[in-house]
Amino acid sequence: MLRTHTNGELRLENAGQTVTLVGWVQRTRDKGGIFWIDLRDRYGITQLTLEEGQEAETLREAARELGREFVIQVTGKVAERYSKNDKMPTGDIEIRVESLEVLNPAKLPPFLIEDDTDGGDDLRMKYRYLDLRRTPVRQNLMLRHRMAQAVRRYLDAQQFIEVETPVLIKSTPEGARDFVVPSRMNPGEFYALPQSPQTFKQLLMVSGFDRYFQIVKCFRDEDLRADRQPEFTQIDCEMAFVEQEDILNTFEGLVQYLFKEVKGLEIGKLPRMEYADAMRYYGNDKPDTRFEMKFVELNDVVKGQGFPVFDNAELVVGINAMSCAAYTRKQLDELTEFVKRPQLGATGLVYARVEAGGQVKSSVDKFYSQEELQKWKAAFNANEGDLLLILAGPADKTRKALSELRLEMGQRLGLRDKDTFSALWVVNFPLLEYIEEEGRYFAMHHPFTSPKPEDVALLDNPETIGQARANAYDMVINGVEVGGGSIRIHDRAVQAQMFSLLGFSPEEAQAQFGFLLDAFEYGAPPHGGIAFGFDRLCSLFGGADSIRDFIAFPKNNSGRDVMIDSPSEISGAQLKELSIKTDVVGK
Ligand code: ASP
């Protein structure tokens, strides 16, 4: 080893020892009498000193030549510091340098390698290997490592077996867009990268593995949003001979274990919320339950008083922003603008303040008497000082807009603290959802999800198909969907019916998923599973909004790796070898 200790290790007890350290020069200071070097590695920072008169002048000269990020090796004596630094674990000691060797000099880095860097996103990504030297980024990856280890410990103890499934698989029409890989040996044919190992894990259940997991890369060629990466990692799990209840309990246990192990927090039992209630009370299938502010439906309270906006609306619904009655005109205008943005598309915002003495003053007073407004107050259970915010319009759109307004108010009121965690299960999702533009039903979770047995009959009637519920569930933490899964279909006939509902002809179903349908005829056990978004879970544990800093080498918003400059064109020869016609692809 080139060192005797790391830079995070030495304490007062080590005083007097001669040690050898290696690392990167974080910074140097020359105060004439004393020369300081902060030496950094992944374990910490240790202060090195060269004092005038004590060391050979040649040594001090060598030290003066050091630049940021030089890689050096020093030997010296551990000594108690004159002025201690209680902010760093090694702050009681310093090393009086006796010899110094430059192992490799460094060019001046393009941005500061400090906790607060002056490097913008693009620069940091281009030089990601330097960005990774920064403590906050490194800590994120260490958190990720600890999470992965804890996941393995918990699942291993529960008899889960980690199995790797293939990465070169087959493109399927359902779900997101596939990334495809041309096959040289099979001209004109393509593999697809897995969007998830879904069918393979189900086949492992048919094989009798009983409990499977994998921390696995998945690929989806979707337009990227802030929190999406084209390749991401899932904790993918499947169990046989279980019902929904068993899955919920097992994986609630996993998440409780992670919070306990990694954050030292007891999150307790996870409440369960029906999908229908999540939509009704939060306008969202992943409600942020760190705060209440539930929706209050007002159709019965406000209609019939001659206010056309309410009278003509499918749904009138509001929230009580408690203690916000003192909001100024300007603040209310901001909120109105917020809900009128094209993404939300509300036509306006009606508000009512509960004033001192309990009188209600609304923005639509000319249609509503005080007596009527008191009914509003009662519906919201509002008190003096509260502000009622009300939207009206088509039900789905209005709920969606109010959900955003609720989150915005939660933010403004400081109710979305990143160190507070509120986890729950959302259960009983609809099985199918009708997509207007496509003119057909799509599986809300995926085509392998089993309907609730009591709802199977609904599938036979076109009128009621949309009402059938699935044995599907999501885990939601702080308004983020961290995981989702379902009990699967394990019967060939039911799976075939499902494909037919989704618009597959029997031939298409056989061509795409024949392997699974066939497998179901060889003794498929009842089974179900779940997958967690691992990157997202890590960012949530790390208190960050973006998953990017929890991935060692992420891609940017256009799906590029700007460090290795990928994707990139390939040579004509390569294209030819792959039987891809060059006049179609590339230049
Ligand atoms: N494969 C599913 C997904 O990626 C999860 C599951 O149903 O287990 O969302």
Short mmCIF file of C-alpha atoms and ligand atoms in Angstrom, two decimals, residues 195-199 201 218 220 232 234-238 445-446 449 473 481 483-486 488 528-532, ligand 1:
data_model
loop_
_atom_site.label_atom_id
_atom_site.label_comp_id
_atom_site.label_asym_id
_atom_site.label_seq_id
_atom_site.Cartn_x
_atom_site.Cartn_y
_atom_site.Cartn_z
CA GLN A 195 -38.17 -1.83 -20.02
CA SER A 196 -38.34 -4.18 -17.05
CA PRO A 197 -37.69 -7.91 -16.55
CA GLN A 198 -41.44 -8.42 -16.16
CA THR A 199 -42.02 -11.55 -18.22
CA LYS A 201 -39.53 -12.80 -13.47
CA CYS A 218 -34.12 -0.91 -17.25
CA ARG A 220 -37.21 3.30 -21.74
CA PHE A 232 -32.52 3.62 -14.68
CA GLN A 234 -35.20 -0.94 -10.36
CA ILE A 235 -35.36 -3.20 -7.35
CA ASP A 236 -37.38 -5.80 -9.18
CA CYS A 237 -39.16 -8.49 -7.15
CA GLU A 238 -41.58 -11.35 -7.63
CA HIS A 445 -50.29 -1.11 -14.94
CA HIS A 446 -49.36 -3.69 -17.59
CA THR A 449 -51.95 -7.59 -14.10
CA TYR A 473 -50.74 -1.20 -5.90
CA GLU A 481 -44.37 6.95 -6.68
CA GLY A 483 -42.75 1.48 -6.42
CA GLY A 484 -45.59 -0.32 -8.06
CA GLY A 485 -46.71 -3.81 -8.82
CA SER A 486 -49.56 -6.23 -9.07
CA ARG A 488 -50.46 -11.36 -12.07
CA GLY A 528 -47.29 -11.26 -7.99
CA GLY A 529 -44.59 -8.71 -7.46
CA ILE A 530 -43.42 -5.18 -7.39
CA ALA A 531 -40.60 -2.99 -8.65
CA PHE A 532 -39.13 0.04 -6.91
N1 ASP B 1 -42.57 -4.41 -14.07
C1 ASP B 1 -43.34 -3.41 -13.41
C2 ASP B 1 -42.78 -2.02 -13.68
O1 ASP B 1 -41.67 -1.91 -14.18
C3 ASP B 1 -43.40 -3.59 -11.93
C4 ASP B 1 -44.12 -4.83 -11.53
O2 ASP B 1 -45.28 -5.00 -11.89
O3 ASP B 1 -43.52 -5.63 -10.80
O4 ASP B 1 -43.42 -1.04 -13.40
#
